[in-house]
Short mmCIF file of C-alpha atoms in Angstrom, two decimals:
data_model
loop_
_atom_site.label_atom_id
_atom_site.label_comp_id
_atom_site.label_asym_id
_atom_site.label_seq_id
_atom_site.Cartn_x
_atom_site.Cartn_y
_atom_site.Cartn_z
CA UNK A 1 91.56 209.13 66.52
CA UNK A 2 93.17 205.62 66.66
CA UNK A 3 96.65 205.62 65.16
CA UNK A 4 96.29 204.09 61.72
CA UNK A 5 98.82 201.10 61.52
CA UNK A 6 97.91 199.62 58.15
CA UNK A 7 96.85 200.65 54.71
CA UNK A 8 93.66 198.64 55.81
CA UNK A 9 93.09 201.21 58.48
CA UNK A 10 93.95 203.90 56.21
CA UNK A 11 91.47 202.92 53.52
CA UNK A 12 88.76 202.75 56.23
CA UNK A 13 89.44 205.64 58.14
CA UNK A 14 88.83 207.68 54.63
CA UNK A 15 85.96 205.94 53.99
CA UNK A 16 84.66 206.87 57.24
CA UNK A 17 85.18 210.50 56.65
CA UNK A 18 82.55 210.80 54.05
CA UNK A 19 84.38 213.14 51.84
CA UNK A 20 85.57 212.43 48.39
CA UNK A 21 88.74 214.19 47.26
CA UNK A 22 89.19 215.54 43.52
CA UNK A 23 91.86 213.61 41.74
CA UNK A 24 93.34 215.36 38.95
CA UNK A 25 94.91 212.36 36.95
CA UNK A 26 97.50 213.40 34.12
CA UNK A 27 97.03 210.93 31.04
CA UNK A 28 95.38 208.04 33.15
CA UNK A 29 95.48 205.82 30.17
CA UNK A 30 97.31 203.17 31.17
CA UNK A 31 95.69 200.04 33.04
CA UNK A 32 97.05 200.40 36.45
CA UNK A 33 96.58 204.01 36.74
CA UNK A 34 92.75 203.59 35.86
CA UNK A 35 92.19 200.77 38.08
CA UNK A 36 93.76 202.47 40.95
CA UNK A 37 91.40 205.43 40.32
CA UNK A 38 88.58 203.72 39.56
CA UNK A 39 88.89 201.85 43.11
CA UNK A 40 89.51 204.74 44.87
CA UNK A 41 86.12 206.07 43.33
CA UNK A 42 84.49 202.76 44.52
CA UNK A 43 85.95 203.03 47.73
CA UNK A 44 83.99 206.36 48.22
CA UNK A 45 86.97 208.69 48.94
CA UNK A 46 87.52 210.16 45.34
CA UNK A 47 86.09 211.99 42.43
CA UNK A 48 88.43 211.57 39.41
CA UNK A 49 89.16 214.34 36.88
CA UNK A 50 90.86 212.41 33.90
CA UNK A 51 93.01 215.28 32.14
CA UNK A 52 94.46 214.46 28.75
CA UNK A 53 94.25 211.17 26.68
CA UNK A 54 90.58 211.12 27.60
CA UNK A 55 89.54 208.94 24.46
CA UNK A 56 92.37 206.21 25.67
CA UNK A 57 90.89 206.43 29.00
CA UNK A 58 87.45 205.86 28.33
CA UNK A 59 88.46 202.74 26.55
CA UNK A 60 89.72 201.18 30.07
CA UNK A 61 86.83 198.72 30.73
CA UNK A 62 87.18 199.85 34.62
CA UNK A 63 86.17 203.48 33.56
CA UNK A 64 83.98 202.63 30.97
CA UNK A 65 81.80 200.82 33.67
CA UNK A 66 82.06 203.35 36.13
CA UNK A 67 79.02 205.72 37.34
CA UNK A 68 79.57 209.00 35.67
CA UNK A 69 78.61 210.90 38.63
CA UNK A 70 82.22 210.62 40.00
CA UNK A 71 84.24 210.57 36.89
CA UNK A 72 84.87 213.78 34.50
CA UNK A 73 86.87 214.56 31.44
CA UNK A 74 89.27 217.29 30.68
CA UNK A 75 90.51 216.95 26.96
CA UNK A 76 94.08 218.14 26.17
CA UNK A 77 95.69 217.88 22.85
CA UNK A 78 99.22 217.01 24.06
CA UNK A 79 100.65 215.79 27.38
CA UNK A 80 102.38 219.04 28.07
CA UNK A 81 98.90 220.78 28.10
CA UNK A 82 97.61 217.88 29.97
CA UNK A 83 100.47 218.43 32.85
CA UNK A 84 99.51 222.19 32.63
CA UNK A 85 95.86 222.10 32.90
CA UNK A 86 96.11 219.52 35.76
CA UNK A 87 98.67 221.75 37.66
CA UNK A 88 96.27 224.74 37.15
CA UNK A 89 93.23 222.97 38.68
CA UNK A 90 95.29 222.36 41.71
CA UNK A 91 96.42 225.91 41.78
CA UNK A 92 92.84 227.17 41.44
CA UNK A 93 91.72 224.65 44.26
CA UNK A 94 89.95 222.84 41.71
CA UNK A 95 91.60 219.72 42.70
CA UNK A 96 93.01 218.05 46.04
CA UNK A 97 95.47 215.46 44.61
CA UNK A 98 97.47 215.74 41.34
CA UNK A 99 98.49 212.19 39.87
CA UNK A 100 100.67 211.00 37.53
CA UNK A 101 99.58 208.66 34.62
CA UNK A 102 101.19 207.75 31.34
CA UNK A 103 102.98 210.70 31.01
CA UNK A 104 106.79 211.19 31.33
CA UNK A 105 107.70 212.50 34.90
CA UNK A 106 109.85 215.59 33.50
CA UNK A 107 106.96 216.48 31.34
CA UNK A 108 104.74 216.54 34.76
CA UNK A 109 107.43 218.20 36.83
CA UNK A 110 107.95 220.98 34.52
CA UNK A 111 104.50 222.08 35.15
CA UNK A 112 104.55 221.30 38.98
CA UNK A 113 107.54 223.73 39.36
CA UNK A 114 106.55 226.37 36.81
CA UNK A 115 107.86 229.64 37.92
CA UNK A 116 104.16 231.54 36.96
CA UNK A 117 101.65 228.83 37.98
CA UNK A 118 103.43 226.26 39.26
CA UNK A 119 102.32 224.89 42.78
CA UNK A 120 105.42 224.78 44.68
CA UNK A 121 105.59 227.99 46.97
CA UNK A 122 108.74 229.71 47.13
CA UNK A 123 110.63 228.41 50.16
CA UNK A 124 109.15 225.18 50.17
CA UNK A 125 111.13 221.90 49.53
CA UNK A 126 109.89 219.59 47.13
CA UNK A 127 110.68 215.96 48.83
CA UNK A 128 109.47 212.45 48.38
CA UNK A 129 108.05 210.53 51.41
CA UNK A 130 107.14 206.66 51.28
CA UNK A 131 105.58 204.47 53.47
CA UNK A 132 106.02 200.45 53.89
CA UNK A 133 103.80 198.01 55.34
CA UNK A 134 105.51 194.45 55.95
CA UNK A 135 104.71 191.46 58.35
CA UNK A 136 108.20 191.60 59.85
CA UNK A 137 107.26 195.17 61.47
CA UNK A 138 104.20 196.10 63.56
CA UNK A 139 103.02 198.97 62.09
CA UNK A 140 103.66 201.16 59.23
CA UNK A 141 107.10 202.36 58.75
CA UNK A 142 107.73 206.15 56.85
CA UNK A 143 110.99 207.30 55.31
CA UNK A 144 112.42 210.08 53.35
CA UNK A 145 113.32 210.82 50.57
CA UNK A 146 113.52 207.86 48.00
CA UNK A 147 113.09 209.92 44.53
CA UNK A 148 113.96 213.64 45.00
CA UNK A 149 116.96 215.20 46.75
CA UNK A 150 120.31 213.45 46.10
CA UNK A 151 121.84 214.94 48.94
CA UNK A 152 119.71 217.08 51.22
CA UNK A 153 121.28 220.11 52.63
CA UNK A 154 120.30 220.85 56.41
CA UNK A 155 117.49 223.12 55.61
CA UNK A 156 116.13 220.56 53.18
CA UNK A 157 116.13 218.15 55.89
CA UNK A 158 114.82 220.31 58.42
CA UNK A 159 111.70 220.62 56.11
CA UNK A 160 111.78 216.90 55.42
CA UNK A 161 111.27 216.57 59.15
CA UNK A 162 108.66 218.79 59.18
CA UNK A 163 106.94 216.92 56.45
CA UNK A 164 107.17 213.92 58.32
CA UNK A 165 105.59 214.94 61.44
CA UNK A 166 102.66 216.49 59.68
CA UNK A 167 102.10 213.18 58.16
CA UNK A 168 102.71 210.96 61.01
CA UNK A 169 100.15 213.27 63.03
CA UNK A 170 97.43 212.90 60.14
CA UNK A 171 97.90 209.02 60.85
CA UNK A 172 96.86 209.64 64.32
CA UNK A 173 100.13 209.00 65.80
CA UNK A 174 100.30 211.18 68.79
CA UNK A 175 103.96 211.45 69.75
CA UNK A 176 105.51 210.13 66.70
CA UNK A 177 109.16 208.33 67.04
CA UNK A 178 111.64 209.75 64.23
CA UNK A 179 115.17 208.46 63.39
CA UNK A 180 118.04 210.23 61.72
CA UNK A 181 119.71 207.44 59.80
CA UNK A 182 123.41 206.45 59.52
CA UNK A 183 125.59 203.50 59.08
CA UNK A 184 126.79 203.90 62.83
CA UNK A 185 125.48 205.83 66.16
CA UNK A 186 128.35 208.61 65.95
CA UNK A 187 128.57 211.76 64.26
CA UNK A 188 131.36 211.92 62.01
CA UNK A 189 132.86 214.77 60.05
CA UNK A 190 133.63 211.87 57.28
CA UNK A 191 129.61 211.92 56.86
CA UNK A 192 128.83 215.76 56.96
CA UNK A 193 125.12 215.30 57.34
CA UNK A 194 125.49 213.58 60.63
CA UNK A 195 126.78 217.01 62.04
CA UNK A 196 123.44 218.76 61.58
CA UNK A 197 121.39 215.82 63.70
CA UNK A 198 122.07 217.38 66.82
CA UNK A 199 120.35 220.59 65.55
CA UNK A 200 117.24 218.76 64.56
CA UNK A 201 117.18 216.79 67.65
CA UNK A 202 117.32 220.07 69.75
CA UNK A 203 114.52 221.70 67.78
CA UNK A 204 112.33 218.86 68.02
CA UNK A 205 112.82 218.62 71.84
CA UNK A 206 112.21 222.33 71.85
CA UNK A 207 108.54 221.60 70.07
CA UNK A 208 109.12 223.03 67.05
CA UNK A 209 106.96 220.28 65.11
CA UNK A 210 104.59 219.42 68.16
CA UNK A 211 104.92 216.27 69.95
CA UNK A 212 107.68 214.54 68.06
CA UNK A 213 110.52 212.31 69.39
CA UNK A 214 113.65 212.51 67.34
CA UNK A 215 117.14 210.80 67.92
CA UNK A 216 120.26 210.13 65.73
CA UNK A 217 122.46 209.14 64.27
CA UNK A 218 120.98 205.72 64.67
CA UNK A 219 121.36 202.75 61.92
CA UNK A 220 118.26 201.05 60.69
CA UNK A 221 118.58 198.25 63.41
CA UNK A 222 118.76 200.22 66.51
CA UNK A 223 116.00 202.14 64.76
CA UNK A 224 113.38 199.46 64.67
CA UNK A 225 114.92 196.59 66.91
CA UNK A 226 114.77 197.05 70.57
CA UNK A 227 116.81 194.04 71.13
CA UNK A 228 119.83 195.22 68.96
CA UNK A 229 119.39 198.69 70.78
CA UNK A 230 119.89 196.68 74.12
CA UNK A 231 122.83 194.45 73.03
CA UNK A 232 124.65 197.49 71.72
CA UNK A 233 124.21 199.42 75.12
CA UNK A 234 122.66 202.56 73.29
CA UNK A 235 120.03 204.73 75.16
CA UNK A 236 117.74 206.41 72.53
CA UNK A 237 114.29 207.77 73.23
CA UNK A 238 113.24 206.32 69.66
CA UNK A 239 113.66 202.80 71.72
CA UNK A 240 114.07 200.59 68.84
CA UNK A 241 110.48 201.62 67.73
CA UNK A 242 110.59 204.17 64.86
CA UNK A 243 107.85 205.30 63.22
CA UNK A 244 109.74 207.24 60.48
CA UNK A 245 113.40 207.29 58.97
CA UNK A 246 115.02 210.28 57.88
CA UNK A 247 117.69 208.69 55.18
CA UNK A 248 121.06 210.11 54.41
CA UNK A 249 120.64 210.75 50.50
CA UNK A 250 118.41 209.31 47.69
CA UNK A 251 120.59 206.25 46.86
CA UNK A 252 119.67 205.01 50.25
CA UNK A 253 116.08 205.80 49.94
CA UNK A 254 115.64 204.31 46.65
CA UNK A 255 117.49 201.24 47.57
CA UNK A 256 114.83 200.82 50.54
CA UNK A 257 111.95 202.01 48.63
CA UNK A 258 112.53 198.97 46.08
CA UNK A 259 114.32 196.42 48.32
CA UNK A 260 111.51 196.34 50.81
CA UNK A 261 108.84 195.18 48.22
CA UNK A 262 111.22 192.68 46.60
CA UNK A 263 112.78 191.14 49.20
CA UNK A 264 110.40 191.77 52.26
CA UNK A 265 107.14 191.34 50.13
CA UNK A 266 106.10 194.79 51.76
CA UNK A 267 103.29 197.23 50.07
CA UNK A 268 104.89 200.60 49.74
CA UNK A 269 103.52 203.64 48.62
CA UNK A 270 104.74 207.17 47.85
CA UNK A 271 104.13 210.91 47.33
CA UNK A 272 105.62 214.00 47.02
CA UNK A 273 105.24 216.73 49.51
CA UNK A 274 106.06 220.46 49.84
CA UNK A 275 103.39 221.24 46.96
CA UNK A 276 100.28 223.32 47.45
CA UNK A 277 98.35 219.66 47.27
CA UNK A 278 100.10 216.18 47.39
CA UNK A 279 101.24 214.55 44.29
CA UNK A 280 101.21 210.88 43.38
CA UNK A 281 104.09 210.20 41.45
CA UNK A 282 104.24 206.16 40.59
CA UNK A 283 106.64 204.65 38.43
CA UNK A 284 105.14 202.99 35.09
CA UNK A 285 105.87 199.89 36.50
CA UNK A 286 103.84 200.16 39.82
CA UNK A 287 101.07 197.91 40.24
CA UNK A 288 97.67 198.94 40.72
CA UNK A 289 97.33 198.24 44.18
CA UNK A 290 100.64 200.53 44.89
CA UNK A 291 99.21 203.29 43.21
CA UNK A 292 95.95 202.77 44.85
CA UNK A 293 98.01 202.68 48.25
CA UNK A 294 99.65 205.92 47.16
CA UNK A 295 96.46 207.60 46.51
CA UNK A 296 95.07 206.90 49.72
CA UNK A 297 98.26 208.12 51.43
CA UNK A 298 98.09 211.72 49.44
CA UNK A 299 94.31 211.94 50.40
CA UNK A 300 94.97 211.75 53.98
CA UNK A 301 97.40 214.31 53.77
CA UNK A 302 95.10 216.85 52.07
CA UNK A 303 94.21 220.06 53.77
#
């Protein structure tokens, strides 16, 4: 498999697979969600199950014009019931991807994390992974966490590395390069998260996550710019050519997630990992294109 270097590559790869992934879309009554879902259906890699607010969904022009073979409706009286029904579909193996539509994030996450029938297995960490495509970088850049964990513990960070490794390998990157981010290239007790970076590097070198090159602490420029690395006289196996970044905290991740499209015209997609199936949890303000890219990102990570 050739490495996937762009969203166009990703969508072409999904189309070639010839498989439709079942999307449980919770309250997908807003225009951008409906457009993204129907574009995925039209692209040939999705089968849509709209759960909740079905009367509103059917009023969307893009849905009304769709072939009914790949579009289904599951009625629910309230948003809470819709969230529960969609999560239960995932738990029963009846859906491959869960997607948030016009519903409060807290309402959906309460269902995802329900103690009896939720879809986060015991011992797993719920975290967010994003990927950006921009003209100023020669390939896709993945990073975590921009939405869920405020200050990751060492154990949570280890699982973030595991999830990233799985995703990067799914993108056909045989030996991905992962950078552990800090504002400088030195470990400091003033920044406790850097003291765990050595353990992550050692475990990666021992092959815990398959073929994976990990180094850190590195700052953003030494992670992604080989010239800066040479000028600073730093020797790193990442080589200024990172595929993915593990960020120190949510504030850093959220800032990068919002700054890249605002200032660098980047295409950015994101999803939740750790659950039984990928969860697409876009902001209500995200465009149809961003939601479509997030669906494509989620589907390639389906088991």
